[in-house]
Tab-separated table of C-alpha atoms (C1' of nucleotides) in Angstrom:
chain	number	residue	atom	x	y	z
D	1	UNK	CA	91.279	91.607	73.402
D	2	UNK	CA	92.707	89.613	76.300
D	3	UNK	CA	90.767	87.371	78.709
D	4	UNK	CA	89.511	84.945	76.074
D	5	UNK	CA	90.323	81.403	75.185
D	6	UNK	CA	92.890	79.044	76.524
D	7	UNK	CA	95.410	81.708	77.245
D	8	UNK	CA	94.226	84.232	79.731
D	9	UNK	CA	95.831	87.328	78.336
D	10	UNK	CA	96.766	89.130	81.482
D	11	UNK	CA	96.681	86.557	84.207
D	12	UNK	CA	99.453	88.115	86.244
D	13	UNK	CA	97.529	91.296	86.922
D	14	UNK	CA	94.242	89.449	87.261
D	15	UNK	CA	95.797	87.413	90.059
D	16	UNK	CA	97.059	90.512	91.820
D	17	UNK	CA	93.618	92.088	91.559
D	18	UNK	CA	91.953	88.983	92.913
D	19	UNK	CA	94.449	88.851	95.763
D	20	UNK	CA	93.745	92.475	96.625
D	21	UNK	CA	90.017	91.872	96.724
D	22	UNK	CA	90.456	88.852	98.942
D	23	UNK	CA	92.840	90.601	101.292
D	24	UNK	CA	90.440	93.488	101.574
D	25	UNK	CA	87.507	91.220	102.252
D	26	UNK	CA	89.027	88.643	104.583
D	27	UNK	CA	92.207	90.095	105.956
D	28	UNK	CA	95.763	89.115	105.176
D	29	UNK	CA	95.518	85.638	106.686
D	30	UNK	CA	92.196	84.937	105.006
D	31	UNK	CA	93.840	85.250	101.643
D	32	UNK	CA	94.774	82.023	99.904
D	33	UNK	CA	96.554	81.427	96.659
D	34	UNK	CA	94.019	78.817	95.633
D	35	UNK	CA	91.124	81.179	96.136
D	36	UNK	CA	92.827	83.944	94.189
D	37	UNK	CA	93.418	81.530	91.321
D	38	UNK	CA	89.796	80.471	91.422
D	39	UNK	CA	88.586	84.050	91.280
D	40	UNK	CA	90.809	84.655	88.286
D	41	UNK	CA	89.187	81.623	86.638
D	42	UNK	CA	92.307	79.545	86.657
D	43	UNK	CA	93.858	76.491	88.279
D	44	UNK	CA	96.070	77.107	91.343
D	45	UNK	CA	99.002	75.638	89.457
D	46	UNK	CA	98.762	78.386	86.856
D	47	UNK	CA	99.809	80.891	89.471
D	48	UNK	CA	103.296	79.429	89.377
D	49	UNK	CA	103.768	80.580	85.789
D	50	UNK	CA	103.763	84.144	87.118
D	51	UNK	CA	104.803	84.047	90.739
D	52	UNK	CA	107.150	82.030	92.864
D	53	UNK	CA	104.361	81.313	95.300
D	54	UNK	CA	101.951	82.781	97.744
D	55	UNK	CA	104.344	85.221	99.378
D	56	UNK	CA	105.561	86.493	96.068
D	57	UNK	CA	102.020	87.288	94.992
D	58	UNK	CA	101.384	89.265	98.168
D	59	UNK	CA	104.673	91.073	97.681
D	60	UNK	CA	103.631	92.147	94.198
D	61	UNK	CA	100.345	93.461	95.547
D	62	UNK	CA	102.225	95.395	98.221
D	63	UNK	CA	104.667	96.747	95.655
D	64	UNK	CA	101.896	98.081	93.468
D	65	UNK	CA	100.409	99.632	96.589
D	66	UNK	CA	103.621	101.395	97.522
D	67	UNK	CA	103.941	102.733	94.005
D	68	UNK	CA	100.449	104.183	94.044
D	69	UNK	CA	101.027	105.447	97.569
D	70	UNK	CA	104.265	107.206	96.681
D	71	UNK	CA	102.663	108.768	93.616
D	72	UNK	CA	99.783	110.030	95.706
D	73	UNK	CA	102.102	111.471	98.307
D	74	UNK	CA	104.180	113.238	95.683
D	75	UNK	CA	101.123	114.623	94.012
D	76	UNK	CA	99.822	115.863	97.351
D	77	UNK	CA	103.128	117.476	98.179
D	78	UNK	CA	103.295	119.260	94.846
D	79	UNK	CA	99.727	120.442	95.086
D	80	UNK	CA	100.539	122.175	98.362
D	81	UNK	CA	103.518	124.087	97.006
D	82	UNK	CA	104.690	126.777	97.196
D	83	UNK	CA	103.385	126.689	100.777
D	84	UNK	CA	105.458	124.280	102.852
D	85	UNK	CA	102.718	124.160	105.429
D	86	UNK	CA	100.062	123.285	102.869
D	87	UNK	CA	102.330	120.613	101.419
D	88	UNK	CA	102.859	119.040	104.797
D	89	UNK	CA	99.181	118.974	105.611
D	90	UNK	CA	98.355	117.589	102.202
D	91	UNK	CA	100.698	114.621	102.587
D	92	UNK	CA	99.054	113.747	105.877
D	93	UNK	CA	95.647	113.828	104.237
D	94	UNK	CA	96.966	111.784	101.342
D	95	UNK	CA	97.940	109.011	103.745
D	96	UNK	CA	94.410	108.611	104.976
D	97	UNK	CA	92.935	109.037	101.518
D	98	UNK	CA	95.126	106.240	100.233
D	99	UNK	CA	94.130	103.912	103.049
D	100	UNK	CA	90.464	104.552	102.314
D	101	UNK	CA	90.665	104.232	98.573
D	102	UNK	CA	92.993	101.241	98.399
D	103	UNK	CA	92.233	99.175	101.474
D	104	UNK	CA	93.487	95.948	99.911
D	105	UNK	CA	96.808	97.514	99.029
D	106	UNK	CA	97.018	99.077	102.449
D	107	UNK	CA	96.578	95.780	104.236
D	108	UNK	CA	99.017	94.033	101.907
D	109	UNK	CA	101.577	96.727	102.642
D	110	UNK	CA	101.197	97.142	106.372
D	111	UNK	CA	99.451	94.144	107.814
D	112	UNK	CA	100.332	91.154	105.709
D	113	UNK	CA	103.578	90.607	107.557
D	114	UNK	CA	105.477	90.977	104.317
D	115	UNK	CA	109.038	92.138	104.776
D	116	UNK	CA	109.865	95.363	103.017
D	117	UNK	CA	113.332	93.998	102.431
D	118	UNK	CA	112.459	90.743	100.715
D	119	UNK	CA	112.823	92.577	97.462
D	120	UNK	CA	114.938	95.603	96.443
D	121	UNK	CA	112.094	97.021	94.369
D	122	UNK	CA	109.776	96.903	97.349
D	123	UNK	CA	112.324	98.558	99.584
D	124	UNK	CA	112.923	101.316	97.036
D	125	UNK	CA	109.251	101.992	96.541
D	126	UNK	CA	108.446	102.229	100.231
D	127	UNK	CA	111.475	104.441	100.745
D	128	UNK	CA	110.219	106.747	98.043
D	129	UNK	CA	106.901	107.213	99.855
D	130	UNK	CA	108.606	107.807	103.169
D	131	UNK	CA	110.950	110.324	101.589
D	132	UNK	CA	108.123	112.544	100.419
D	133	UNK	CA	106.873	112.934	103.951
D	134	UNK	CA	110.375	113.492	105.282
D	135	UNK	CA	111.095	116.117	102.674
D	136	UNK	CA	107.858	117.884	103.545
D	137	UNK	CA	108.836	117.826	107.208
D	138	UNK	CA	112.296	119.126	106.435
D	139	UNK	CA	111.027	122.090	104.468
D	140	UNK	CA	108.521	122.847	107.142
D	141	UNK	CA	111.091	122.704	109.908
D	142	UNK	CA	113.039	125.474	108.246
D	143	UNK	CA	110.280	127.810	109.347
D	144	UNK	CA	111.186	127.130	112.955
D	145	UNK	CA	114.076	128.975	114.585
D	146	UNK	CA	117.089	126.627	114.383
D	147	UNK	CA	117.807	126.593	118.096
D	148	UNK	CA	114.378	125.167	118.934
D	149	UNK	CA	114.034	123.025	115.856
D	150	UNK	CA	113.543	119.315	116.462
D	151	UNK	CA	114.872	116.894	113.852
D	152	UNK	CA	112.545	116.780	110.834
D	153	UNK	CA	112.572	112.991	110.803
D	154	UNK	CA	110.757	113.258	114.077
D	155	UNK	CA	107.969	115.352	112.610
D	156	UNK	CA	107.395	112.930	109.850
D	157	UNK	CA	107.450	110.023	112.277
D	158	UNK	CA	104.837	111.737	114.423
D	159	UNK	CA	102.557	112.408	111.511
D	160	UNK	CA	103.087	108.961	110.061
D	161	UNK	CA	102.250	107.388	113.404
D	162	UNK	CA	99.193	109.547	113.945
D	163	UNK	CA	97.921	108.798	110.452
D	164	UNK	CA	98.554	105.108	110.805
D	165	UNK	CA	96.850	105.023	114.183
D	166	UNK	CA	93.801	106.845	112.871
D	167	UNK	CA	93.547	104.418	109.987
D	168	UNK	CA	93.946	101.306	112.081
D	169	UNK	CA	91.667	102.327	114.900
D	170	UNK	CA	89.010	104.468	113.339
D	171	UNK	CA	89.000	104.145	109.581
D	172	UNK	CA	88.305	100.470	109.300
D	173	UNK	CA	85.569	98.161	110.312
D	174	UNK	CA	87.135	97.193	113.608
D	175	UNK	CA	83.959	95.973	115.183
D	176	UNK	CA	83.211	97.596	118.500
D	177	UNK	CA	85.776	100.339	118.160
D	178	UNK	CA	83.270	102.666	116.634
D	179	UNK	CA	84.665	105.986	115.650
D	180	UNK	CA	83.452	108.955	117.668
D	181	UNK	CA	84.455	111.257	114.808
D	182	UNK	CA	85.024	110.915	111.084
D	183	UNK	CA	88.627	109.763	110.637
D	184	UNK	CA	89.337	112.618	108.269
D	185	UNK	CA	88.309	115.140	110.904
D	186	UNK	CA	90.301	113.348	113.536
D	187	UNK	CA	93.455	113.488	111.476
D	188	UNK	CA	92.846	117.049	110.366
D	189	UNK	CA	92.360	118.377	113.880
D	190	UNK	CA	95.184	116.259	115.274
D	191	UNK	CA	97.653	117.571	112.725
D	192	UNK	CA	96.344	121.084	113.283
D	193	UNK	CA	96.910	120.974	117.025
D	194	UNK	CA	100.310	119.409	116.474
D	195	UNK	CA	101.389	122.153	114.081
D	196	UNK	CA	100.188	124.769	116.495
D	197	UNK	CA	102.366	123.122	119.099
D	198	UNK	CA	105.306	123.596	116.782
D	199	UNK	CA	104.470	127.277	116.462
D	200	UNK	CA	103.774	126.928	112.767
D	201	UNK	CA	100.148	127.874	112.944
D	202	UNK	CA	98.666	130.845	114.708
D	203	UNK	CA	97.601	129.875	118.251
D	204	UNK	CA	94.136	131.232	117.617
D	205	UNK	CA	92.341	130.876	114.355
S	1	UNK	CA	101.116	71.319	143.766
S	2	UNK	CA	99.549	71.422	140.322
S	3	UNK	CA	101.146	70.426	137.021
S	4	UNK	CA	101.824	66.798	137.962
S	5	UNK	CA	100.322	63.522	136.964
S	6	UNK	CA	97.386	62.729	134.794
S	7	UNK	CA	95.502	65.852	135.648
S	8	UNK	CA	97.269	68.992	134.689
S	9	UNK	CA	96.245	71.212	137.540
S	10	UNK	CA	95.842	74.507	135.769
S	11	UNK	CA	95.535	73.681	132.124
S	12	UNK	CA	93.246	76.542	131.310
S	13	UNK	CA	95.780	79.196	132.192
S	14	UNK	CA	98.646	77.148	130.786
S	15	UNK	CA	96.870	77.152	127.425
S	16	UNK	CA	96.339	80.887	127.538
S	17	UNK	CA	100.013	81.392	128.355
S	18	UNK	CA	101.089	79.112	125.533
S	19	UNK	CA	98.767	80.930	123.143
S	20	UNK	CA	100.229	84.274	124.162
S	21	UNK	CA	103.757	83.061	123.576
S	22	UNK	CA	102.839	81.722	120.158
S	23	UNK	CA	100.979	84.844	119.134
S	24	UNK	CA	103.929	86.932	120.215
S	25	UNK	CA	106.380	84.759	118.312
S	26	UNK	CA	104.490	84.071	115.104
S	27	UNK	CA	101.757	86.619	114.835
S	28	UNK	CA	98.024	86.116	115.218
S	29	UNK	CA	97.661	83.891	112.163
S	30	UNK	CA	100.676	81.802	113.088
S	31	UNK	CA	98.950	80.686	116.231
S	32	UNK	CA	97.283	77.302	116.182
S	33	UNK	CA	95.242	75.553	118.790
S	34	UNK	CA	97.165	72.327	118.243
S	35	UNK	CA	100.498	73.995	118.814
S	36	UNK	CA	99.281	75.696	121.970
S	37	UNK	CA	98.079	72.349	123.290
S	38	UNK	CA	101.405	70.769	122.461
S	39	UNK	CA	103.312	73.468	124.292
S	40	UNK	CA	101.109	72.933	127.312
S	41	UNK	CA	101.993	69.243	127.147
S	42	UNK	CA	98.524	68.120	126.271
S	43	UNK	CA	96.473	66.663	123.434
S	44	UNK	CA	94.578	69.137	121.219
S	45	UNK	CA	91.318	67.547	122.283
S	46	UNK	CA	91.999	68.510	125.883
S	47	UNK	CA	91.603	72.163	124.946
S	48	UNK	CA	87.896	71.554	124.483
S	49	UNK	CA	87.485	70.839	128.186
S	50	UNK	CA	88.275	74.509	128.824
S	51	UNK	CA	87.404	76.441	125.698
S	52	UNK	CA	84.821	76.274	122.983
S	53	UNK	CA	87.510	76.337	120.354
S	54	UNK	CA	90.304	78.294	118.837
S	55	UNK	CA	88.542	81.658	118.769
S	56	UNK	CA	87.438	81.313	122.344
S	57	UNK	CA	91.010	80.751	123.467
S	58	UNK	CA	92.196	83.871	121.672
S	59	UNK	CA	89.315	85.821	123.178
S	60	UNK	CA	90.367	84.766	126.659
S	61	UNK	CA	93.931	85.893	125.974
S	62	UNK	CA	92.609	89.236	124.731
S	63	UNK	CA	90.362	89.581	127.756
S	64	UNK	CA	93.239	89.059	130.158
S	65	UNK	CA	95.167	91.614	128.146
S	66	UNK	CA	92.426	94.224	128.403
S	67	UNK	CA	92.207	93.653	132.133
S	68	UNK	CA	95.929	94.185	132.621
S	69	UNK	CA	95.784	97.118	130.256
S	70	UNK	CA	92.941	98.814	132.081
S	71	UNK	CA	94.666	98.273	135.421
S	72	UNK	CA	97.854	99.796	134.076
S	73	UNK	CA	96.016	102.784	132.684
S	74	UNK	CA	94.200	103.366	135.950
S	75	UNK	CA	97.378	103.085	137.922
S	76	UNK	CA	99.093	105.531	135.579
S	77	UNK	CA	96.231	107.969	135.875
S	78	UNK	CA	96.249	107.838	139.651
S	79	UNK	CA	99.997	108.230	139.828
S	80	UNK	CA	99.752	111.487	137.896
S	81	UNK	CA	97.163	113.022	140.208
S	82	UNK	CA	96.546	115.638	141.448
S	83	UNK	CA	98.007	117.073	138.248
S	84	UNK	CA	95.610	116.504	135.377
S	85	UNK	CA	98.391	117.145	132.933
S	86	UNK	CA	100.677	114.584	134.542
S	87	UNK	CA	97.829	112.080	134.598
S	88	UNK	CA	97.182	112.545	130.928
S	89	UNK	CA	100.805	112.138	129.979
S	90	UNK	CA	101.146	109.101	132.189
S	91	UNK	CA	98.268	107.295	130.504
S	92	UNK	CA	99.883	107.855	127.121
S	93	UNK	CA	103.128	106.404	128.388
S	94	UNK	CA	101.263	103.505	129.930
S	95	UNK	CA	99.869	102.589	126.532
S	96	UNK	CA	103.310	102.143	125.056
S	97	UNK	CA	104.658	100.479	128.178
S	98	UNK	CA	101.876	97.924	128.009
S	99	UNK	CA	102.538	97.166	124.352
S	100	UNK	CA	106.199	96.597	125.103
S	101	UNK	CA	105.734	94.501	128.194
S	102	UNK	CA	102.850	92.374	126.976
S	103	UNK	CA	103.336	92.009	123.235
S	104	UNK	CA	101.383	88.769	123.052
S	105	UNK	CA	98.408	90.319	124.791
S	106	UNK	CA	98.679	93.394	122.616
S	107	UNK	CA	98.538	91.411	119.411
S	108	UNK	CA	95.686	89.269	120.691
S	109	UNK	CA	93.771	92.438	121.552
S	110	UNK	CA	94.424	94.574	118.503
S	111	UNK	CA	95.589	92.392	115.657
S	112	UNK	CA	94.006	89.002	116.032
S	113	UNK	CA	90.821	90.131	114.347
S	114	UNK	CA	88.843	89.208	117.438
S	115	UNK	CA	85.643	91.159	117.828
S	116	UNK	CA	85.382	93.144	121.012
S	117	UNK	CA	81.675	92.414	121.012
S	118	UNK	CA	81.766	88.646	120.842
S	119	UNK	CA	81.646	88.632	124.582
S	120	UNK	CA	80.142	91.100	127.087
S	121	UNK	CA	83.097	90.679	129.433
S	122	UNK	CA	85.491	91.602	126.652
S	123	UNK	CA	83.453	94.637	125.700
S	124	UNK	CA	83.307	95.802	129.303
S	125	UNK	CA	86.991	95.378	129.875
S	126	UNK	CA	88.024	97.264	126.753
S	127	UNK	CA	85.541	99.990	127.588
S	128	UNK	CA	87.106	100.324	131.010
S	129	UNK	CA	90.539	100.955	129.485
S	130	UNK	CA	89.187	103.459	127.011
S	131	UNK	CA	87.316	105.257	129.765
S	132	UNK	CA	90.463	105.965	131.724
S	133	UNK	CA	91.963	107.812	128.805
S	134	UNK	CA	88.723	109.656	128.137
S	135	UNK	CA	88.418	110.704	131.734
S	136	UNK	CA	91.998	111.972	131.684
S	137	UNK	CA	91.221	113.954	128.557
S	138	UNK	CA	88.073	115.359	130.084
S	139	UNK	CA	89.810	116.624	133.175
S	140	UNK	CA	92.556	118.094	131.120
S	141	UNK	CA	90.176	119.884	128.801
S	142	UNK	CA	88.745	121.782	131.751
S	143	UNK	CA	91.983	123.735	131.817
S	144	UNK	CA	91.169	125.159	128.416
S	145	UNK	CA	88.813	128.118	128.088
S	146	UNK	CA	85.382	126.667	127.246
S	147	UNK	CA	84.888	128.637	124.064
S	148	UNK	CA	87.962	127.149	122.430
S	149	UNK	CA	87.719	123.738	124.004
S	150	UNK	CA	87.442	120.822	121.588
S	151	UNK	CA	85.513	117.772	122.718
S	152	UNK	CA	87.578	115.683	125.123
S	153	UNK	CA	86.781	112.494	123.256
S	154	UNK	CA	88.775	113.995	120.450
S	155	UNK	CA	91.864	114.415	122.614
S	156	UNK	CA	91.789	110.880	123.761
S	157	UNK	CA	91.250	109.664	120.204
S	158	UNK	CA	94.274	111.652	119.062
S	159	UNK	CA	96.491	110.279	121.774
S	160	UNK	CA	95.188	106.764	121.342
S	161	UNK	CA	95.865	106.942	117.613
S	162	UNK	CA	99.318	108.409	118.054
S	163	UNK	CA	100.220	105.782	120.624
S	164	UNK	CA	98.869	102.978	118.502
S	165	UNK	CA	100.713	104.253	115.462
S	166	UNK	CA	103.982	104.482	117.333
S	167	UNK	CA	103.584	100.956	118.597
S	168	UNK	CA	102.663	99.476	115.248
S	169	UNK	CA	105.262	101.275	113.187
S	170	UNK	CA	108.208	101.739	115.478
S	171	UNK	CA	107.950	99.602	118.554
S	172	UNK	CA	107.844	96.225	116.930
S	173	UNK	CA	110.138	94.224	114.788
S	174	UNK	CA	108.602	95.359	111.520
S	175	UNK	CA	111.549	94.498	109.389
S	176	UNK	CA	112.760	97.383	107.293
S	177	UNK	CA	110.779	100.017	109.098
S	178	UNK	CA	113.640	100.697	111.417
S	179	UNK	CA	112.894	103.291	114.000
S	180	UNK	CA	114.812	106.544	113.680
S	181	UNK	CA	114.151	107.255	117.358
S	182	UNK	CA	113.294	105.209	120.424
S	183	UNK	CA	109.516	104.766	120.415
S	184	UNK	CA	109.261	106.122	123.947
S	185	UNK	CA	110.938	109.352	122.879
S	186	UNK	CA	108.771	109.569	119.820
S	187	UNK	CA	105.598	109.311	121.842
S	188	UNK	CA	106.860	111.622	124.568
S	189	UNK	CA	107.813	114.393	122.154
S	190	UNK	CA	104.707	113.904	120.064
S	191	UNK	CA	102.411	114.230	123.046
S	192	UNK	CA	104.456	117.197	124.245
S	193	UNK	CA	104.067	119.090	120.993
S	194	UNK	CA	100.399	118.208	120.883
S	195	UNK	CA	99.759	119.528	124.393
S	196	UNK	CA	101.620	122.693	123.561
S	197	UNK	CA	99.303	123.054	120.593
S	198	UNK	CA	96.400	122.904	122.994
S	199	UNK	CA	97.932	125.663	125.064
S	200	UNK	CA	98.343	123.380	128.044
S	201	UNK	CA	102.109	123.505	128.170
S	202	UNK	CA	104.276	126.608	128.057
S	203	UNK	CA	105.321	127.320	124.448
S	204	UNK	CA	108.957	127.388	125.491
S	205	UNK	CA	110.419	125.083	128.038
Y	1	DT	C1'	98.893	82.384	51.764
Y	2	DG	C1'	99.762	77.999	53.819
Y	3	DT	C1'	102.272	74.695	56.496
Y	4	DA	C1'	105.598	73.003	60.227
Y	5	DC	C1'	107.078	73.756	64.361
Y	6	DA	C1'	108.783	75.776	68.820
Y	7	DT	C1'	107.110	78.024	72.731
Y	8	DC	C1'	105.034	78.221	76.901
Y	9	DA	C1'	100.549	79.395	79.500
Y	10	DG	C1'	97.353	76.793	81.675
Y	11	DT	C1'	95.459	71.879	82.963
Y	12	DG	C1'	94.276	68.294	86.073
Y	13	DA	C1'	95.601	64.953	89.063
Y	14	DA	C1'	98.164	64.066	92.885
Y	15	DC	C1'	101.032	64.813	97.123
Y	16	DG	C1'	101.832	65.455	102.038
Y	17	DC	C1'	100.637	68.407	105.676
Y	18	DG	C1'	98.678	70.415	109.656
Y	19	DC	C1'	94.644	72.198	110.882
Y	20	DG	C1'	90.205	72.303	114.045
Y	21	DT	C1'	87.050	69.327	115.756
Y	22	DT	C1'	84.453	64.788	117.350
Y	23	DC	C1'	84.100	60.789	119.954
Y	24	DA	C1'	84.189	56.800	122.843
Y	25	DC	C1'	87.391	55.778	126.216
Y	26	DT	C1'	90.240	55.680	130.607
Y	27	DG	C1'	92.045	56.443	134.738
Y	28	DA	C1'	93.254	59.948	138.507
Y	29	DT	C1'	90.894	62.455	142.001
Y	30	DG	C1'	87.946	63.453	145.736
Y	31	DT	C1'	83.762	62.386	148.352
Y	32	DA	C1'	80.288	59.508	150.952
Y	33	DC	C1'	79.786	56.122	154.010
V	1	DT	C1'	91.039	54.525	158.339
V	2	DG	C1'	89.409	51.937	154.447
V	3	DT	C1'	86.387	50.936	150.589
V	4	DA	C1'	82.964	51.994	146.695
V	5	DC	C1'	81.840	54.972	143.561
V	6	DA	C1'	80.770	59.233	140.790
V	7	DT	C1'	83.038	62.782	138.455
V	8	DC	C1'	85.329	64.635	134.829
V	9	DA	C1'	90.056	66.057	132.886
V	10	DG	C1'	92.786	64.294	129.516
V	11	DT	C1'	93.704	60.431	125.834
V	12	DG	C1'	94.317	58.750	121.272
V	13	DA	C1'	92.499	57.677	117.103
V	14	DA	C1'	90.004	59.345	113.482
V	15	DC	C1'	87.576	62.675	110.355
V	16	DG	C1'	87.188	65.828	106.448
V	17	DC	C1'	89.142	69.907	104.715
V	18	DG	C1'	91.666	73.202	102.186
V	19	DC	C1'	96.043	74.525	101.826
V	20	DG	C1'	100.579	75.305	98.903
V	21	DT	C1'	103.158	73.036	95.782
V	22	DT	C1'	104.898	69.460	92.022
V	23	DC	C1'	104.604	67.312	87.726
V	24	DA	C1'	103.883	65.409	83.268
V	25	DC	C1'	100.744	66.874	79.988
V	26	DT	C1'	98.176	69.560	76.290
V	27	DG	C1'	96.811	72.629	73.177
V	28	DA	C1'	96.560	77.713	71.742
V	29	DT	C1'	99.560	81.094	69.872
V	30	DG	C1'	102.859	83.209	67.006
V	31	DT	C1'	106.864	82.805	64.034
V	32	DA	C1'	109.860	80.959	60.209
V	33	DC	C1'	109.951	79.519	55.842
DNA sequence: TGTACATCAGTGAACGCGCGTTCACTGATGTAC
DNA sequence: TGTACATCAGTGAACGCGCGTTCACTGATGTAC
């Protein structure tokens, strides 16, 4: 039974969890090391037993996020197989689902200003997530006649950008920018129209 | 001749300009009122002659950004007329062009955490920009048979999201997330495929 | 099973720093006569 | 044109605050014998 007595038991993860909650609640710049320590019931100095400092703590939170994210993307891809189209659509949905379910992680990953390259592990993990989407795009592009086939990296970039834009603009509490449609619908229809434009979906459903 | 002697001449705008430069260089949380004052060659206390405080200064920077943005969007729309399709495409391009040309404004508007509703002027100005895109989408949607015509607000939301995503992910110095394609190309092709999906562009060019 | 001891996770006090904000002031500017 | 004066933009010193980080320490834990 951890969490009792002088020694915390699992302070490292408790600090990450506290950081995630704070980042979610107050944004990436509202997060402070001292506050995270406090929420974990510990002195700020104790943080330095587990992390090099503030940045390092954020980086760990982002890393855990990328790991979950990549897992989710892979699961989504697999669940769509053997249909390449279903796989592609599922990864797009997984992006939004992740952002909704793990908002703290999402902000740590994409808005905290953390560099993906500060840490080889972080770079590898984010690459893994990206690769799932690129693989899905590649498979899908094979259904298009080669002579009119745009590079698959471009597909994935389009979908990534659309998903990210939907999340940033419509799926979070940006005050004032109220969403005219549920974000999920927005992404779903956007991807649908896009795929129709690629000739991968029947022009009339 | 302003800018000489004890009185500054145009301190208010000089502070906004300094703030924009700082926000561009260090991100929204890297910006400090004191630093902006310093760059304008003035004591921090002097800022309070022109603004209520830090937030108010950021809000003014964002407001000026929305005004420029809305102007640019309107100009783009007009330049595409009488073709509704050209107008629509032009507004999408204008979004990216604005983000590139006025990065400080862009960040102040979309990433500083400022609320669009803190200020009626700000709300009006951002609404004006949004309206241009919505109007463009509305006109365009009239070229689609009514029975299979999705709501025009949905178009504009799709394009807005795609543009925003391209800017955030590929058009800025996010370290590590190197762009596989020039952002302009990415947006251009993405919008192209999307419009084809709507049946507004010939399926083969 | 009991004792001695090394380990090391967390303490608590302290630090220097830059921040946003306030306040009484000063002195340049522009207007009234 | 020259003088008196009101205005008010900017000064400079001070504030309290919370931040990230350091350091010598303490005492709980687990292992060796």
